[in-house]
Short mmCIF file of C-alpha atoms in Angstrom, two decimals:
data_model
loop_
_atom_site.label_atom_id
_atom_site.label_comp_id
_atom_site.label_asym_id
_atom_site.label_seq_id
_atom_site.Cartn_x
_atom_site.Cartn_y
_atom_site.Cartn_z
CA MET A 1 148.12 -6.43 -16.39
CA ARG A 2 147.61 -10.30 -16.86
CA SER A 3 143.68 -9.73 -16.46
CA VAL A 4 143.64 -7.22 -18.86
CA PHE A 5 145.32 -8.59 -21.65
CA SER A 6 143.13 -11.86 -21.33
CA THR A 7 139.97 -9.47 -21.37
CA GLY A 8 141.12 -7.89 -24.44
CA ARG A 9 141.96 -11.17 -26.15
CA ARG A 10 138.18 -12.18 -25.17
CA VAL A 11 136.50 -9.21 -26.44
CA LEU A 12 138.64 -9.27 -29.60
CA PHE A 13 137.76 -12.89 -30.32
CA ALA A 14 133.94 -12.07 -29.88
CA LEU A 15 134.07 -9.42 -32.43
CA THR A 16 135.87 -11.29 -34.85
CA ALA A 17 133.43 -13.94 -34.57
CA CYS A 18 130.62 -11.61 -35.19
CA LEU A 19 132.09 -10.04 -37.99
CA ALA A 20 132.58 -13.74 -39.31
CA LEU A 21 128.98 -14.20 -39.04
CA PHE A 22 128.10 -11.05 -40.29
CA VAL A 23 130.17 -11.80 -43.58
CA GLY A 24 129.10 -15.59 -43.88
CA GLY A 25 125.38 -14.59 -43.31
CA GLY A 26 125.76 -12.02 -46.56
CA ALA A 27 127.53 -14.38 -48.58
CA LEU A 28 124.87 -16.69 -48.11
CA GLN A 29 121.99 -14.11 -49.29
CA ALA A 30 123.94 -13.11 -52.19
CA GLN A 31 124.65 -16.42 -54.03
CA PRO A 32 123.76 -16.28 -57.69
CA THR A 33 122.23 -19.36 -58.92
CA GLY A 34 122.19 -20.42 -62.63
CA GLY A 35 121.02 -23.20 -64.83
CA LYS A 36 118.80 -24.18 -67.76
CA VAL A 37 115.38 -25.68 -68.17
CA LEU A 38 114.47 -28.19 -70.55
CA ASP A 39 111.59 -30.47 -71.49
CA ALA A 40 111.44 -34.20 -71.66
CA LYS A 41 113.04 -34.19 -74.90
CA GLY A 42 115.90 -32.21 -74.01
CA GLU A 43 114.44 -28.96 -75.73
CA PRO A 44 114.90 -25.75 -73.87
CA ILE A 45 111.56 -23.92 -72.43
CA ILE A 46 111.35 -20.34 -73.17
CA GLY A 47 109.61 -18.26 -70.64
CA ALA A 48 109.58 -20.86 -67.74
CA SER A 49 109.19 -19.00 -64.48
CA VAL A 50 111.88 -19.22 -61.65
CA VAL A 51 110.83 -18.20 -58.38
CA VAL A 52 111.52 -18.12 -54.46
CA PRO A 53 108.45 -19.19 -53.09
CA GLY A 54 106.63 -16.65 -51.05
CA THR A 55 108.86 -14.09 -52.33
CA THR A 56 108.69 -11.47 -55.16
CA ASN A 57 112.02 -12.47 -56.21
CA GLY A 58 111.77 -14.25 -59.53
CA VAL A 59 112.90 -14.73 -63.36
CA ILE A 60 112.15 -16.04 -66.65
CA THR A 61 114.29 -18.31 -68.92
CA ASP A 62 115.73 -16.81 -71.80
CA ILE A 63 115.41 -18.19 -75.79
CA ASN A 64 118.00 -21.06 -74.63
CA GLY A 65 116.18 -21.75 -71.59
CA ASN A 66 119.17 -20.13 -69.54
CA PHE A 67 118.36 -18.41 -66.21
CA SER A 68 120.16 -16.43 -63.47
CA ILE A 69 118.60 -15.58 -59.66
CA ARG A 70 120.17 -14.49 -56.74
CA ALA A 71 119.24 -16.94 -53.78
CA ALA A 72 121.10 -18.35 -50.67
CA SER A 73 122.53 -21.76 -51.43
CA GLY A 74 119.99 -24.34 -50.11
CA THR A 75 116.81 -21.83 -51.14
CA VAL A 76 113.87 -23.87 -52.85
CA LEU A 77 113.23 -22.77 -56.28
CA GLU A 78 109.64 -23.04 -58.22
CA ILE A 79 110.09 -23.67 -61.80
CA SER A 80 106.63 -23.43 -63.84
CA CYS A 81 105.36 -22.90 -67.37
CA ILE A 82 101.95 -23.55 -68.96
CA GLY A 83 101.45 -27.19 -70.20
CA TYR A 84 104.23 -28.71 -67.82
CA VAL A 85 103.72 -29.97 -64.48
CA THR A 86 105.38 -27.74 -61.74
CA GLN A 87 108.90 -28.40 -60.23
CA ARG A 88 110.81 -27.32 -57.04
CA VAL A 89 114.42 -27.87 -56.95
CA THR A 90 117.02 -26.94 -54.38
CA ALA A 91 119.45 -23.71 -55.51
CA GLY A 92 123.05 -24.55 -56.21
CA PRO A 93 125.04 -23.73 -59.16
CA ASN A 94 124.81 -25.16 -62.98
CA LEU A 95 121.19 -26.85 -62.04
CA THR A 96 119.68 -28.48 -65.12
CA VAL A 97 116.14 -28.97 -64.42
CA VAL A 98 113.68 -31.36 -66.54
CA LEU A 99 109.96 -30.07 -66.41
CA ALA A 100 107.26 -33.12 -67.47
CA ASP A 101 104.32 -32.39 -70.03
CA ASP A 102 101.23 -31.98 -68.22
CA SER A 103 99.55 -34.41 -70.10
CA LEU A 104 96.02 -34.14 -68.11
CA LEU A 105 96.06 -30.41 -69.58
CA LEU A 106 96.96 -31.30 -73.21
CA GLU A 107 94.83 -34.07 -73.45
CA GLU A 108 91.88 -32.18 -72.36
CA ALA A 109 89.19 -32.18 -75.39
CA VAL A 110 88.51 -28.96 -77.08
CA ALA A 111 85.22 -28.40 -79.39
CA VAL A 112 86.34 -27.00 -82.77
CA GLY A 113 84.12 -26.74 -85.84
CA TYR A 114 84.49 -30.31 -87.18
CA GLY A 115 84.31 -32.15 -83.85
CA SER A 116 86.63 -32.04 -80.93
CA ILE A 117 90.43 -32.65 -80.82
CA THR A 118 92.92 -32.16 -77.67
CA LYS A 119 94.35 -29.17 -76.65
CA ARG A 120 97.92 -30.48 -77.62
CA SER A 121 96.91 -30.13 -81.23
CA VAL A 122 95.24 -27.12 -80.99
CA SER A 123 97.07 -24.43 -82.90
CA THR A 124 94.45 -21.79 -83.73
CA ALA A 125 93.04 -18.99 -81.77
CA ILE A 126 90.54 -20.63 -79.30
CA SER A 127 89.87 -19.73 -75.66
CA THR A 128 87.89 -22.40 -73.41
CA VAL A 129 85.60 -21.17 -70.53
CA LYS A 130 84.36 -23.70 -68.27
CA GLY A 131 80.68 -24.28 -67.32
CA ASP A 132 81.19 -23.96 -63.71
CA LYS A 133 82.61 -20.49 -63.91
CA ILE A 134 79.56 -19.47 -65.77
CA ALA A 135 77.08 -20.72 -63.24
CA ASP A 136 78.62 -19.14 -60.45
CA MET A 137 78.17 -15.52 -62.00
CA PRO A 138 74.46 -14.20 -60.95
CA ASN A 139 73.79 -12.77 -64.45
CA SER A 140 70.30 -12.48 -66.24
CA THR A 141 71.26 -14.07 -69.65
CA MET A 142 74.00 -16.48 -70.81
CA ALA A 143 75.60 -13.78 -73.02
CA GLN A 144 76.22 -11.57 -69.75
CA SER A 145 78.58 -14.42 -67.91
CA LEU A 146 81.35 -14.13 -71.03
CA ALA A 147 82.49 -10.61 -69.25
CA GLY A 148 85.79 -10.83 -68.33
CA MET A 149 86.22 -14.72 -69.13
CA SER A 150 88.51 -14.46 -72.28
CA ALA A 151 90.85 -12.33 -74.36
CA GLY A 152 89.75 -10.33 -77.06
CA ILE A 153 85.95 -10.83 -76.10
CA THR A 154 84.26 -7.43 -75.48
CA LEU A 155 80.80 -6.78 -74.41
CA GLN A 156 79.00 -4.00 -74.46
CA GLN A 157 75.44 -3.44 -72.37
CA VAL A 158 73.01 -1.84 -74.86
CA ASN A 159 70.50 -0.60 -72.32
CA GLY A 160 69.27 -1.33 -68.77
CA GLU A 161 66.15 -3.34 -69.26
CA PRO A 162 65.55 -6.33 -67.62
CA GLY A 163 67.16 -9.60 -69.08
CA SER A 164 68.51 -7.46 -72.38
CA ALA A 165 71.70 -9.12 -73.37
CA PRO A 166 75.06 -7.54 -74.20
CA ALA A 167 76.40 -6.83 -77.67
CA ILE A 168 79.20 -9.68 -77.92
CA ARG A 169 82.32 -8.49 -80.04
CA ILE A 170 85.33 -10.83 -80.74
CA ARG A 171 88.56 -8.86 -81.65
CA GLY A 172 86.32 -6.02 -82.38
CA ASN A 173 84.13 -5.02 -84.95
CA GLY A 174 84.33 -6.64 -88.40
CA SER A 175 82.00 -4.51 -90.55
CA ILE A 176 80.76 -0.99 -90.67
CA ASN A 177 77.32 -1.74 -92.51
CA SER A 178 76.44 -5.36 -91.87
CA GLY A 179 76.20 -6.83 -88.17
CA ASN A 180 78.87 -7.83 -85.90
CA ASP A 181 77.43 -10.63 -83.64
CA PRO A 182 79.09 -13.83 -83.45
CA LEU A 183 77.92 -17.29 -84.71
CA TYR A 184 76.26 -19.83 -81.91
CA VAL A 185 76.64 -23.08 -82.37
CA VAL A 186 74.98 -25.04 -79.58
CA ASP A 187 75.17 -28.90 -79.41
CA GLY A 188 75.97 -28.71 -83.17
CA VAL A 189 72.55 -26.60 -84.00
CA ILE A 190 73.75 -22.98 -85.51
CA THR A 191 71.78 -19.81 -84.18
CA THR A 192 72.50 -16.29 -83.90
CA ASP A 193 70.59 -16.35 -80.57
CA ILE A 194 71.15 -17.61 -77.05
CA SER A 195 68.71 -16.03 -74.79
CA PHE A 196 66.66 -19.74 -74.75
CA LEU A 197 69.98 -21.15 -72.85
CA SER A 198 70.37 -21.02 -68.81
CA PRO A 199 73.70 -20.28 -67.42
CA ASN A 200 73.48 -23.34 -65.12
CA ASP A 201 72.79 -25.67 -68.51
CA ILE A 202 76.21 -24.98 -70.01
CA GLN A 203 79.17 -27.58 -70.00
CA ALA A 204 81.73 -25.50 -71.90
CA MET A 205 82.20 -22.94 -74.37
CA GLU A 206 84.77 -22.27 -77.16
CA ILE A 207 85.47 -19.37 -78.40
CA LEU A 208 86.87 -19.77 -82.08
CA LYS A 209 88.58 -16.07 -82.80
CA ASP A 210 90.83 -16.33 -85.85
CA ALA A 211 89.94 -17.05 -89.82
CA SER A 212 91.36 -20.65 -89.54
CA ALA A 213 89.20 -21.74 -86.42
CA THR A 214 86.27 -20.15 -88.30
CA ALA A 215 86.86 -21.48 -91.89
CA ILE A 216 84.73 -24.16 -91.64
CA TYR A 217 81.63 -21.89 -91.17
CA GLY A 218 82.31 -19.81 -94.05
CA SER A 219 81.07 -16.24 -94.18
CA ARG A 220 78.89 -16.71 -91.23
CA GLY A 221 81.86 -17.14 -89.01
CA ALA A 222 83.22 -13.81 -90.01
CA ASN A 223 82.70 -12.37 -86.69
CA GLY A 224 83.90 -15.22 -84.66
CA VAL A 225 82.14 -18.67 -83.70
CA ILE A 226 81.29 -19.36 -80.14
CA LEU A 227 80.99 -23.37 -79.68
CA ILE A 228 78.49 -24.09 -76.55
CA THR A 229 78.28 -27.71 -74.98
CA THR A 230 75.53 -28.22 -72.52
CA LYS A 231 75.31 -30.80 -69.92
CA THR A 232 75.00 -34.56 -70.35
CA GLY A 233 74.50 -37.16 -67.92
CA GLY A 234 77.07 -39.23 -66.06
CA THR A 235 77.08 -42.82 -64.83
CA GLY A 236 75.87 -44.44 -62.00
CA LYS A 237 72.90 -43.22 -59.76
CA ALA A 238 71.05 -39.98 -60.58
CA ASN A 239 72.51 -37.13 -59.32
CA ILE A 240 69.87 -34.24 -58.11
CA SER A 241 70.91 -31.12 -57.59
CA PHE A 242 69.29 -27.82 -56.70
CA ASP A 243 70.78 -23.95 -56.31
CA ALA A 244 69.09 -20.52 -55.83
CA TYR A 245 70.37 -17.24 -55.15
CA TRP A 246 68.54 -13.89 -54.56
CA GLY A 247 70.14 -10.48 -55.00
CA ILE A 248 69.03 -6.82 -55.10
CA GLN A 249 69.69 -3.62 -57.60
CA ASN A 250 69.70 -0.13 -57.41
CA ARG A 251 70.80 2.81 -59.27
CA TRP A 252 74.01 3.93 -59.24
CA ARG A 253 73.93 7.61 -59.19
CA LYS A 254 71.41 10.49 -60.44
CA LEU A 255 71.98 13.54 -61.88
CA ASP A 256 72.06 16.64 -60.24
CA LEU A 257 68.87 18.81 -61.17
CA MET A 258 67.26 22.26 -59.84
CA GLY A 259 64.65 22.21 -57.31
CA ALA A 260 61.57 23.64 -57.65
CA GLN A 261 62.31 27.04 -56.32
CA GLU A 262 65.60 27.32 -58.45
CA MET A 263 63.87 26.28 -61.44
CA ALA A 264 61.08 28.68 -61.28
CA GLU A 265 63.77 31.20 -60.95
CA THR A 266 65.60 30.27 -63.80
CA LYS A 267 62.51 29.88 -66.32
CA LEU A 268 61.46 33.29 -64.64
CA ALA A 269 65.53 34.80 -66.03
CA ILE A 270 64.49 32.79 -69.55
CA ASP A 271 61.54 34.15 -69.96
CA ALA A 272 62.48 37.70 -69.16
CA MET A 273 64.94 37.90 -71.80
CA LYS A 274 61.91 37.31 -74.33
CA ASN A 275 58.79 38.99 -72.92
CA GLY A 276 60.32 41.59 -70.49
CA ALA A 277 60.71 41.45 -66.67
CA SER A 278 56.82 41.72 -65.82
CA GLN A 279 56.84 38.06 -64.53
CA ILE A 280 59.61 38.54 -62.43
CA GLY A 281 57.88 41.50 -60.96
CA ASP A 282 54.50 39.48 -60.45
CA TYR A 283 56.71 36.27 -58.90
CA TYR A 284 58.19 38.25 -56.23
CA ALA A 285 54.83 40.22 -55.45
CA ASP A 286 51.85 37.80 -55.45
CA GLY A 287 53.94 34.63 -54.62
CA PHE A 288 54.70 31.26 -56.28
CA ASN A 289 51.21 29.90 -56.50
CA GLU A 290 49.75 33.28 -58.09
CA TRP A 291 52.53 32.84 -60.58
CA MET A 292 51.78 29.22 -61.53
CA ARG A 293 47.98 30.36 -61.89
CA VAL A 294 48.51 32.75 -64.16
CA TYR A 295 51.67 31.88 -66.26
CA ASN A 296 51.09 28.02 -65.83
CA THR A 297 48.26 26.22 -65.33
CA GLY A 298 45.69 28.76 -66.43
CA SER A 299 41.99 27.77 -66.43
CA SER A 300 42.39 24.37 -67.74
CA ILE A 301 40.39 21.74 -66.21
CA TYR A 302 43.49 19.37 -66.08
CA TYR A 303 44.74 21.31 -63.41
CA PRO A 304 43.41 21.40 -59.71
CA VAL A 305 42.02 25.04 -58.19
CA ILE A 306 45.38 26.40 -56.84
CA LYS A 307 45.89 27.55 -53.30
CA THR A 308 45.17 31.23 -53.20
CA ALA A 309 44.05 34.24 -51.00
CA ALA A 310 40.63 33.76 -52.88
CA ASN A 311 41.09 29.89 -52.65
CA PRO A 312 42.60 28.99 -49.55
CA ASN A 313 41.76 25.33 -49.95
CA GLY A 314 43.10 24.64 -53.05
CA PHE A 315 46.29 22.69 -53.94
CA ASP A 316 49.68 24.53 -52.68
CA TYR A 317 52.01 24.25 -55.52
CA SER A 318 54.50 25.95 -53.54
CA SER A 319 54.61 23.13 -50.88
CA VAL A 320 55.91 20.37 -53.60
CA ASP A 321 59.53 20.13 -54.30
CA THR A 322 59.37 16.42 -56.07
CA ASP A 323 62.53 14.63 -57.17
CA TRP A 324 61.36 12.45 -59.94
CA GLN A 325 64.37 10.59 -60.14
CA ASP A 326 64.11 9.27 -56.75
CA GLU A 327 60.08 8.68 -57.76
CA VAL A 328 60.54 6.43 -60.92
CA PHE A 329 63.52 4.40 -60.03
CA ARG A 330 62.80 1.32 -57.39
CA LYS A 331 64.72 0.72 -54.29
CA ASN A 332 66.24 -2.51 -53.87
CA ALA A 333 64.95 -4.12 -57.04
CA PHE A 334 64.57 -7.52 -56.35
CA MET A 335 65.98 -10.66 -58.52
CA HIS A 336 66.19 -14.24 -57.99
CA ASN A 337 67.00 -17.62 -59.86
CA TYR A 338 66.13 -21.19 -58.91
CA ASN A 339 67.83 -24.12 -60.90
CA LEU A 340 66.79 -27.86 -60.65
CA SER A 341 69.20 -30.45 -62.37
CA ILE A 342 68.41 -34.11 -62.66
CA ASP A 343 71.04 -36.05 -64.46
CA GLY A 344 72.43 -39.72 -64.75
CA GLY A 345 73.14 -43.06 -66.80
CA ASN A 346 75.28 -46.11 -67.10
CA ASP A 347 77.45 -47.76 -70.03
CA LYS A 348 74.73 -47.64 -72.60
CA GLY A 349 73.38 -44.24 -72.19
CA HIS A 350 73.04 -41.01 -70.33
CA TYR A 351 70.06 -38.37 -69.44
CA SER A 352 70.18 -35.13 -68.05
CA PHE A 353 67.16 -32.71 -67.26
CA SER A 354 66.98 -29.13 -66.05
CA ALA A 355 64.69 -26.38 -64.87
CA SER A 356 65.26 -23.09 -64.17
CA TYR A 357 63.49 -20.01 -63.30
CA PHE A 358 64.50 -16.39 -63.28
CA ASP A 359 62.96 -13.61 -62.15
CA GLN A 360 63.84 -9.87 -62.09
CA ASN A 361 62.74 -6.68 -61.60
CA GLY A 362 63.73 -3.53 -63.13
CA THR A 363 65.71 -0.52 -61.46
CA LEU A 364 62.73 1.58 -63.20
CA LYS A 365 59.44 1.05 -62.03
CA GLY A 366 57.28 -0.43 -65.00
CA SER A 367 60.24 -2.72 -65.71
CA ASP A 368 60.42 -6.52 -65.21
CA TYR A 369 61.46 -9.93 -66.77
CA LYS A 370 60.38 -13.76 -66.35
CA ARG A 371 62.10 -16.67 -67.93
CA LEU A 372 61.35 -20.79 -67.47
CA THR A 373 64.13 -22.63 -69.14
CA LEU A 374 63.56 -26.30 -69.66
CA ARG A 375 66.25 -28.41 -71.26
CA PHE A 376 66.59 -32.36 -71.79
CA ASN A 377 69.68 -34.20 -73.40
CA SER A 378 70.08 -38.06 -73.55
CA ASP A 379 71.93 -40.51 -75.78
CA TYR A 380 71.57 -44.45 -75.96
CA GLU A 381 73.83 -47.05 -77.36
CA VAL A 382 71.26 -49.25 -79.26
CA ARG A 383 73.91 -51.22 -81.02
CA SER A 384 78.15 -51.07 -81.10
CA TRP A 385 78.08 -49.33 -84.04
CA LEU A 386 74.21 -47.32 -83.51
CA LYS A 387 73.85 -44.31 -81.11
CA ILE A 388 70.96 -42.36 -81.03
CA GLY A 389 70.00 -39.12 -78.77
CA GLU A 390 68.80 -35.24 -78.56
CA HIS A 391 68.95 -31.98 -77.20
CA LEU A 392 66.07 -30.24 -76.29
CA SER A 393 65.44 -27.03 -74.94
CA PHE A 394 62.13 -24.96 -74.38
CA MET A 395 62.30 -21.13 -73.25
CA THR A 396 59.25 -18.80 -72.47
CA ASN A 397 59.71 -15.41 -71.25
CA SER A 398 57.56 -12.18 -70.59
CA SER A 399 58.51 -8.82 -69.86
CA HIS A 400 57.47 -5.47 -69.35
CA ASN A 401 60.06 -3.15 -70.52
CA ASP A 402 58.25 -0.03 -72.47
CA ALA A 403 58.95 1.90 -68.90
CA SER A 404 62.60 2.06 -69.86
CA ASN A 405 61.91 2.86 -73.41
CA ASN A 406 65.22 4.82 -74.61
CA ASN A 407 63.74 7.01 -77.26
CA ALA A 408 64.55 10.71 -76.15
CA ASN A 409 61.20 11.83 -76.58
CA ALA A 410 59.55 8.87 -74.54
CA GLY A 411 59.97 6.49 -71.80
CA VAL A 412 59.95 7.01 -68.10
CA LEU A 413 63.48 7.97 -67.64
CA SER A 414 63.29 10.89 -70.18
CA GLN A 415 60.05 12.12 -68.99
CA SER A 416 61.19 12.10 -65.44
CA LEU A 417 64.15 14.73 -66.23
CA ARG A 418 61.77 16.96 -68.14
CA MET A 419 59.21 17.06 -65.53
CA ALA A 420 58.91 20.43 -63.27
CA PRO A 421 59.84 19.77 -59.77
CA TRP A 422 56.92 21.70 -58.56
CA ASP A 423 54.41 18.92 -60.22
CA PRO A 424 53.50 16.34 -57.60
CA THR A 425 52.99 12.53 -58.98
CA HIS A 426 49.46 12.26 -58.16
CA TYR A 427 47.31 14.83 -56.74
CA PRO A 428 46.59 15.00 -52.98
CA GLU A 429 43.26 13.98 -51.40
CA GLY A 430 40.56 16.68 -51.83
CA SER A 431 41.91 18.47 -55.07
CA VAL A 432 39.37 19.37 -57.52
CA ASN A 433 39.22 21.33 -60.74
CA LYS A 434 37.57 24.34 -61.24
CA ASN A 435 34.36 22.37 -62.44
CA GLY A 436 34.26 20.93 -59.31
CA ASP A 437 35.56 17.40 -60.60
CA ASP A 438 37.49 15.47 -57.78
CA MET A 439 40.98 14.89 -58.98
CA SER A 440 42.14 13.25 -55.83
CA GLY A 441 45.03 10.32 -56.43
CA ARG A 442 44.70 11.14 -60.38
CA ILE A 443 48.07 11.33 -62.46
CA ALA A 444 49.41 14.78 -62.11
CA ALA A 445 49.65 16.81 -65.53
CA SER A 446 52.68 18.41 -66.39
CA SER A 447 52.83 22.47 -66.09
CA ASN A 448 56.26 22.90 -67.68
CA PHE A 449 56.49 22.57 -70.98
CA LYS A 450 54.56 21.30 -74.20
CA ASN A 451 54.94 17.67 -75.17
CA VAL A 452 56.25 16.39 -71.73
CA TYR A 453 53.65 13.99 -69.69
CA ASN A 454 53.92 12.66 -66.24
CA PRO A 455 55.79 9.05 -66.48
CA PHE A 456 53.48 7.57 -64.34
CA SER A 457 51.14 7.49 -67.09
CA ILE A 458 53.47 4.85 -68.48
CA ILE A 459 53.84 3.22 -65.22
CA GLU A 460 50.22 2.92 -64.26
CA MET A 461 48.31 2.92 -67.65
CA ALA A 462 50.82 1.18 -70.21
CA HIS A 463 50.90 -2.71 -69.54
CA PRO A 464 52.62 -4.31 -72.60
CA ASN A 465 53.25 -8.02 -72.03
CA ASN A 466 56.36 -8.73 -74.35
CA THR A 467 55.90 -12.83 -74.38
CA ALA A 468 57.80 -15.54 -76.25
CA ASP A 469 58.16 -19.00 -76.52
CA ARG A 470 61.05 -21.12 -78.28
CA TRP A 471 61.73 -24.54 -79.27
CA VAL A 472 65.43 -25.48 -79.97
CA GLY A 473 67.27 -28.68 -80.26
CA ASP A 474 67.84 -31.79 -82.54
CA ILE A 475 67.62 -35.39 -82.61
CA TRP A 476 70.69 -37.12 -84.06
CA LEU A 477 71.85 -40.61 -85.24
CA GLU A 478 75.42 -41.71 -85.10
CA ILE A 479 76.30 -44.79 -87.25
CA GLU A 480 79.83 -46.20 -87.18
CA PRO A 481 80.05 -48.48 -90.24
CA ILE A 482 83.42 -48.85 -90.28
CA LYS A 483 85.65 -49.14 -87.20
CA HIS A 484 86.53 -45.64 -86.19
CA ARG A 485 84.75 -43.98 -89.15
CA GLU A 486 81.43 -42.27 -87.56
CA LEU A 487 78.57 -41.05 -89.58
CA GLU A 488 76.22 -38.51 -88.07
CA LEU A 489 72.98 -37.45 -89.08
CA ARG A 490 70.80 -34.51 -87.12
CA GLU A 491 67.28 -32.97 -87.37
CA HIS A 492 67.41 -29.68 -86.44
CA LYS A 493 64.76 -27.41 -84.88
CA LEU A 494 64.98 -23.59 -84.09
#
């Protein structure tokens, strides 16, 4: 009996200990922790984030800076808020957390219409985009690099031509009849087009969105203002950098169009509703080629002699089923970019030079874009009260874009959708017309509808060379006649 009683006591003790540990552990995980978050002046911080690192357990402070979160005693809490240094504290009752100002963030310079101020002083709607983020994006134009970089900015790609810039809208359209493009200010030079800029040349961009931020520009800033600061040299030894990227582009998807037989039968059914069903009978009785000869090509010299029982060596239309979309689109259209920059300076002056070359083949055959950009910035302190400098840019580009004409009645793409699938892109070797003229390799004529032409006549015969050269820049002189009072004179070139 004594042994059984002793064993029973041990079991009861073990169960009691396990229960105590279970209850105690549950209590540790359910402790409510609260407190207040203040700034250095003792004012409550609204909307500060209080989280347990590595978990989804978190809250934000209320209008009085108070918070309450369930966390085990001794758990580390992370408190953060924009403009303040993130801090970690140990969970406990009635916490008081004082967040220090993030002076590095608040003292960062922001360009505005009349100069530059610190972020601490900004009270208007201004967004900043750093140059390193822009340079990391493999885009053909400066404008494309803004996609997704700032709230309230929308980009719409108007067409798919190589090198084409999107339409930029700041907080939507501001006018029905007038333009909606923002105003650009590049190193103090006002312009409406930034195609001369290479994305690699950008130091920072400030996007002025509301009326108070753009007021200095008057009505020209009604659609917003984008201030662009290009790179300048630092101090010390010359810094030489080179970067490049390569890429390919492909058509995303294509339309599901009819093949040769399906289109022929559809065309026959439509014609039967207007002219009776005689064509349908001839088509099934005499075959595809005879139907083509009688009802489509006729005796025109622009078409080859068709293969029939009487002309066994003629061109066999029945064997052709052309996918015109596959024919006019390039596969793996190549694009590449190269950028070389040299910058440096000392305590008296700075310089920065860059050269950039961009080459893009369009996804449509017959379209391409090439651009060379040169940029030179420098400044020099002649006297303690006198500085001189310049910002100079040169851009030259060439493009072949008629192939991607968006006109509904012209252009490679629109015509490729109208061509009949039984027409080849070019006539094969040995093709002759009724006069015996050799048509080998010739661009095939359309046998479908009137006013339709083979898109390869544009790709191979039209060679528009659209070129543009542009100088943009300024030479400036800065005088400080009185300490902390500067006078700046600029001469612009557009």
